[in-house]
Amino acid sequence: MKSYFSLMVLGLFVPAAVALYQLAPRRARPLVLLAASYAFFWSISGKLLAFLLFSTLSVWATGLVLEELQRRRAAEMRDPDVDRRVVKRRFARYMRAAVAACVVANLGVLAALKYLAFFEAVAAPLLAPLGIEVPQGGLRLGVPIGISFYTLSAVSYVVDVYRKTSPADHNPVRLALFLAFFPQIMEGPIARYNETACSLWSGRPVTAENLFGGTARALWGLAKKLIVADRVNVFVKTVFDGSASVDGGVVALAAVLYTIQLYCDFSGTMDFAVGVGRIFGTRLPENFRQPFASRTASEFWQRWHVTLGAWFRDYVFYPVSLSKPIKRLTNGSRHLLGNRMGPLAASGVALACVWFGNGLWHGAGGQYLLFGAYYFVLIWLGGLMAPLAERLCPRLGIDHDGAAWHAWQRGRTLVVIFIGELIFRASSAPEALGLLGTLASGFSLASFADGTVFSMGMDAADFGVVACAVAVLAAVGRLRERGAHPVRRAWELPVPVRAAAMVALAFVIVIFGAYGGSYVPVDPMYAQF
């Protein structure tokens, strides 16, 4: 079971899990979910389940330690003979040490399994002149499915207990279910304890409304995956695996198609996760909010992979921004550059930490670090240049709030996104730079004129199907941007109409889905990050 959209998962695993869950007594239903989640994890990663267990037990124990330290601090603070400031500082040190040990242990496991070989390759040429030989090959243990996702959820739990925004959970089984819930273990979303733990443990029965709404959402995700993402995969793979033989026009098309592929694959998987979560009565956090309607690069990352961006904001950007060294830097910058520019200049340090982490989180490769640096520069410069744009627009007769200006911003941001995904898809940083060079200096439409573009894995019919599907997705996105909820409205329709709509969607998937001998099934793309 390497994909949520395999026949094994859709046709057997999920229906069996739902049936067993509904048949079980209410108190046993969370255990059914946990057993299903661990079975799903084992089917993909086998004995690497031990690392998920380690993460679960380490954060559970740390939460209890933090709770006990908070209790002891409160007890000592009630003593009128103690110096409260001394007590606060002492227990703050203890709690920070506990959190640091747990976070370092969990991130250390992630780094050792996922990044050690990359760090060894980077360090080897740097240390060779000093006569230091760096062993190569990493640990060779494999990488558990979803480790990048469940590790961030585990870290957020510990930090939230430390901040007292979440209670310490005394039940390790409930915490295990929170971290391992099978619809989100592969690609997220990255949930917080307060968002899902209690609802997963509640054992709510499957209702008709949740069953219909969740199934419809999962089918919608399946349509994105099979009709669009898997269809364009052959073209994208052909271009990026042999980039030296194509011109800039084809590279530009491949960048656009890869962006569409990644969105339909990832958001389609999120539709499945949210839909199946709803069947079990749990509202998983949304991970996409119409990202291609963004007017700036910063806004795009507030709409794309929302839970990852929120994680870096809450657990990296804010802590770094509020640290004492950055506060001192901010004050110094304010004196030199003014109240507007000074804080923005100083906050660049925190933003750099976010984008270094974001790039590295996606993978062990120079292209991912280049991808992070690309967005760091754009977002930081965008913040610095925003006041200038606000002043220039009126002088140039541009309505800063007008439709034309907004259209220009959206078009410009789409170009930024396509370039970013081109870097992201490359196999290395040098290849990414080479593709950008081909795009800039070798742009040509010759492959379109002579029909070569139709010999790279997609014919005219394939392009037509993708174009129609993208138009439908754009229309649905427009409705959602205006506050409409298509699935909620569908539930208000008569039962025969709802049933007919779902059957029609299933037929569309069967007729237009990309599968069979000429298509290679594509595993969920974000599962590799």
Short mmCIF file of N, CA, C and O in Angstrom, two decimals, residues 257-316:
data_model
loop_
_atom_site.label_atom_id
_atom_site.label_comp_id
_atom_site.label_asym_id
_atom_site.label_seq_id
_atom_site.Cartn_x
_atom_site.Cartn_y
_atom_site.Cartn_z
N LEU A 257 3.30 22.61 -16.13
CA LEU A 257 2.64 21.33 -15.93
C LEU A 257 3.06 20.67 -14.63
O LEU A 257 2.26 20.02 -13.95
N TYR A 258 4.34 20.83 -14.26
CA TYR A 258 4.76 20.25 -12.98
C TYR A 258 4.07 20.95 -11.82
O TYR A 258 3.69 20.30 -10.84
N THR A 259 3.89 22.26 -11.91
CA THR A 259 3.17 22.98 -10.86
C THR A 259 1.75 22.45 -10.74
O THR A 259 1.24 22.23 -9.64
N ILE A 260 1.10 22.25 -11.89
CA ILE A 260 -0.26 21.68 -11.89
C ILE A 260 -0.25 20.27 -11.33
O ILE A 260 -1.12 19.89 -10.53
N GLN A 261 0.74 19.47 -11.74
CA GLN A 261 0.84 18.11 -11.25
C GLN A 261 1.00 18.07 -9.73
O GLN A 261 0.31 17.33 -9.02
N LEU A 262 1.93 18.87 -9.23
CA LEU A 262 2.20 18.87 -7.79
C LEU A 262 0.97 19.32 -7.01
O LEU A 262 0.63 18.73 -5.97
N TYR A 263 0.29 20.35 -7.52
CA TYR A 263 -0.91 20.83 -6.83
C TYR A 263 -2.00 19.75 -6.83
O TYR A 263 -2.60 19.47 -5.78
N CYS A 264 -2.27 19.15 -7.98
CA CYS A 264 -3.35 18.16 -8.05
C CYS A 264 -3.00 16.89 -7.27
O CYS A 264 -3.88 16.28 -6.66
N ASP A 265 -1.72 16.51 -7.27
CA ASP A 265 -1.32 15.33 -6.51
C ASP A 265 -1.41 15.61 -5.01
O ASP A 265 -2.02 14.83 -4.26
N PHE A 266 -0.84 16.71 -4.56
CA PHE A 266 -0.79 17.01 -3.12
C PHE A 266 -2.16 17.40 -2.58
O PHE A 266 -2.62 16.88 -1.56
N SER A 267 -2.83 18.33 -3.27
CA SER A 267 -4.15 18.74 -2.78
C SER A 267 -5.16 17.60 -2.93
O SER A 267 -6.08 17.48 -2.12
N GLY A 268 -4.97 16.75 -3.95
CA GLY A 268 -5.84 15.59 -4.08
C GLY A 268 -5.67 14.62 -2.92
O GLY A 268 -6.65 14.07 -2.39
N THR A 269 -4.43 14.42 -2.50
CA THR A 269 -4.17 13.58 -1.33
C THR A 269 -4.74 14.23 -0.08
O THR A 269 -5.26 13.53 0.82
N MET A 270 -4.66 15.56 0.03
CA MET A 270 -5.26 16.25 1.17
C MET A 270 -6.78 16.09 1.16
O MET A 270 -7.41 15.96 2.20
N ASP A 271 -7.37 16.12 -0.02
CA ASP A 271 -8.82 15.88 -0.12
C ASP A 271 -9.17 14.50 0.42
O ASP A 271 -10.17 14.32 1.12
N PHE A 272 -8.34 13.51 0.06
CA PHE A 272 -8.57 12.16 0.58
C PHE A 272 -8.44 12.15 2.10
O PHE A 272 -9.29 11.59 2.81
N ALA A 273 -7.38 12.75 2.63
CA ALA A 273 -7.15 12.74 4.08
C ALA A 273 -8.28 13.43 4.82
O ALA A 273 -8.82 12.90 5.81
N VAL A 274 -8.67 14.62 4.35
CA VAL A 274 -9.74 15.36 5.01
C VAL A 274 -11.06 14.60 4.89
O VAL A 274 -11.86 14.54 5.84
N GLY A 275 -11.29 14.01 3.71
CA GLY A 275 -12.53 13.27 3.50
C GLY A 275 -12.64 12.04 4.39
O GLY A 275 -13.67 11.82 5.04
N VAL A 276 -11.58 11.24 4.46
CA VAL A 276 -11.62 10.05 5.31
C VAL A 276 -11.67 10.45 6.78
O VAL A 276 -12.37 9.83 7.58
N GLY A 277 -10.95 11.50 7.14
CA GLY A 277 -11.04 11.99 8.51
C GLY A 277 -12.46 12.39 8.87
O GLY A 277 -12.94 12.10 9.97
N ARG A 278 -13.16 13.00 7.92
CA ARG A 278 -14.55 13.40 8.19
C ARG A 278 -15.45 12.18 8.38
O ARG A 278 -16.36 12.22 9.21
N ILE A 279 -15.20 11.12 7.63
CA ILE A 279 -16.01 9.91 7.81
C ILE A 279 -15.94 9.44 9.25
O ILE A 279 -16.93 9.01 9.85
N PHE A 280 -14.75 9.55 9.85
CA PHE A 280 -14.57 9.13 11.24
C PHE A 280 -14.91 10.23 12.24
O PHE A 280 -14.63 10.11 13.43
N GLY A 281 -15.50 11.32 11.75
CA GLY A 281 -15.95 12.38 12.64
C GLY A 281 -14.87 13.34 13.08
O GLY A 281 -15.05 14.07 14.07
N THR A 282 -13.75 13.40 12.35
CA THR A 282 -12.63 14.28 12.71
C THR A 282 -12.40 15.29 11.60
O THR A 282 -12.30 14.92 10.42
N ARG A 283 -12.29 16.56 11.97
CA ARG A 283 -12.03 17.62 11.00
C ARG A 283 -10.52 17.89 10.96
O ARG A 283 -9.97 18.56 11.84
N LEU A 284 -9.85 17.35 9.98
CA LEU A 284 -8.44 17.66 9.80
C LEU A 284 -8.29 19.08 9.26
O LEU A 284 -9.16 19.56 8.52
N PRO A 285 -7.21 19.76 9.61
CA PRO A 285 -7.02 21.13 9.12
C PRO A 285 -6.84 21.16 7.60
O PRO A 285 -6.22 20.26 7.02
N GLU A 286 -7.38 22.18 6.98
CA GLU A 286 -7.22 22.36 5.54
C GLU A 286 -5.78 22.77 5.23
O GLU A 286 -5.16 23.52 5.98
N ASN A 287 -5.27 22.27 4.12
CA ASN A 287 -3.88 22.54 3.75
C ASN A 287 -3.74 23.44 2.54
O ASN A 287 -2.62 23.84 2.20
N PHE A 288 -4.85 23.75 1.87
CA PHE A 288 -4.82 24.62 0.69
C PHE A 288 -5.99 25.59 0.75
O PHE A 288 -7.11 25.20 1.10
N ARG A 289 -5.73 26.83 0.37
CA ARG A 289 -6.78 27.84 0.28
C ARG A 289 -6.60 28.63 -1.02
O ARG A 289 -6.12 29.76 -1.02
N GLN A 290 -6.93 27.99 -2.13
CA GLN A 290 -6.86 28.63 -3.45
C GLN A 290 -5.52 29.35 -3.66
O GLN A 290 -5.47 30.57 -3.84
N PRO A 291 -4.40 28.62 -3.63
CA PRO A 291 -3.08 29.28 -3.67
C PRO A 291 -2.82 30.07 -4.93
O PRO A 291 -2.05 31.05 -4.90
N PHE A 292 -3.44 29.70 -6.06
CA PHE A 292 -3.12 30.39 -7.30
C PHE A 292 -3.90 31.70 -7.46
O PHE A 292 -3.76 32.37 -8.48
N ALA A 293 -4.68 32.06 -6.46
CA ALA A 293 -5.30 33.38 -6.42
C ALA A 293 -4.43 34.39 -5.69
O ALA A 293 -4.81 35.55 -5.54
N SER A 294 -3.25 33.97 -5.27
CA SER A 294 -2.35 34.83 -4.48
C SER A 294 -1.83 35.99 -5.33
O SER A 294 -1.61 35.85 -6.53
N ARG A 295 -1.59 37.11 -4.66
CA ARG A 295 -1.05 38.29 -5.34
C ARG A 295 0.42 38.54 -5.02
O ARG A 295 1.05 39.39 -5.64
N THR A 296 0.96 37.81 -4.03
CA THR A 296 2.38 37.92 -3.69
C THR A 296 2.91 36.53 -3.34
O THR A 296 2.14 35.61 -3.05
N ALA A 297 4.23 36.41 -3.34
CA ALA A 297 4.84 35.14 -2.96
C ALA A 297 4.54 34.81 -1.50
O ALA A 297 4.32 33.65 -1.15
N SER A 298 4.53 35.83 -0.65
CA SER A 298 4.21 35.61 0.76
C SER A 298 2.79 35.07 0.93
O SER A 298 2.55 34.13 1.69
N GLU A 299 1.85 35.67 0.22
CA GLU A 299 0.46 35.20 0.30
C GLU A 299 0.34 33.78 -0.23
O GLU A 299 -0.44 32.98 0.32
N PHE A 300 1.09 33.44 -1.26
CA PHE A 300 1.05 32.09 -1.80
C PHE A 300 1.38 31.07 -0.72
O PHE A 300 0.71 30.04 -0.59
N TRP A 301 2.40 31.37 0.10
CA TRP A 301 2.79 30.42 1.13
C TRP A 301 1.89 30.48 2.35
O TRP A 301 2.04 29.67 3.27
N GLN A 302 0.97 31.41 2.39
CA GLN A 302 -0.08 31.39 3.40
C GLN A 302 -1.27 30.56 2.93
O GLN A 302 -2.16 30.23 3.72
N ARG A 303 -1.28 30.21 1.64
CA ARG A 303 -2.39 29.45 1.06
C ARG A 303 -1.97 28.04 0.63
O ARG A 303 -2.81 27.18 0.45
N TRP A 304 -0.68 27.82 0.42
CA TRP A 304 -0.17 26.54 -0.05
C TRP A 304 0.51 25.82 1.12
O TRP A 304 1.35 26.40 1.79
N HIS A 305 0.19 24.57 1.32
CA HIS A 305 0.74 23.79 2.43
C HIS A 305 0.62 24.60 3.72
O HIS A 305 1.60 24.87 4.43
N VAL A 306 -0.62 24.97 4.01
CA VAL A 306 -0.92 25.91 5.08
C VAL A 306 -0.37 25.44 6.42
O VAL A 306 0.19 26.23 7.19
N THR A 307 -0.51 24.15 6.72
CA THR A 307 -0.10 23.67 8.03
C THR A 307 1.41 23.69 8.20
O THR A 307 1.91 23.91 9.32
N LEU A 308 2.16 23.49 7.13
CA LEU A 308 3.62 23.59 7.23
C LEU A 308 4.04 25.04 7.46
O LEU A 308 4.88 25.33 8.32
N GLY A 309 3.43 25.96 6.69
CA GLY A 309 3.75 27.37 6.89
C GLY A 309 3.41 27.84 8.29
O GLY A 309 4.17 28.59 8.92
N ALA A 310 2.26 27.40 8.81
CA ALA A 310 1.87 27.78 10.17
C ALA A 310 2.83 27.19 11.20
O ALA A 310 3.14 27.84 12.21
N TRP A 311 3.33 25.98 10.95
CA TRP A 311 4.28 25.37 11.87
C TRP A 311 5.57 26.19 11.92
O TRP A 311 6.08 26.49 13.01
N PHE A 312 6.11 26.53 10.77
CA PHE A 312 7.34 27.33 10.75
C PHE A 312 7.11 28.72 11.35
O PHE A 312 7.99 29.27 12.00
N ARG A 313 5.95 29.28 11.15
CA ARG A 313 5.64 30.59 11.74
C ARG A 313 5.63 30.52 13.26
O ARG A 313 6.27 31.35 13.93
N ASP A 314 4.95 29.51 13.80
CA ASP A 314 4.74 29.45 15.26
C ASP A 314 5.93 28.88 16.01
O ASP A 314 6.15 29.25 17.17
N TYR A 315 6.70 27.99 15.38
CA TYR A 315 7.76 27.31 16.12
C TYR A 315 9.17 27.68 15.66
O TYR A 315 10.14 27.21 16.25
N VAL A 316 9.28 28.50 14.62
CA VAL A 316 10.59 28.97 14.18
C VAL A 316 10.61 30.50 14.11
O VAL A 316 11.40 31.15 14.79
#
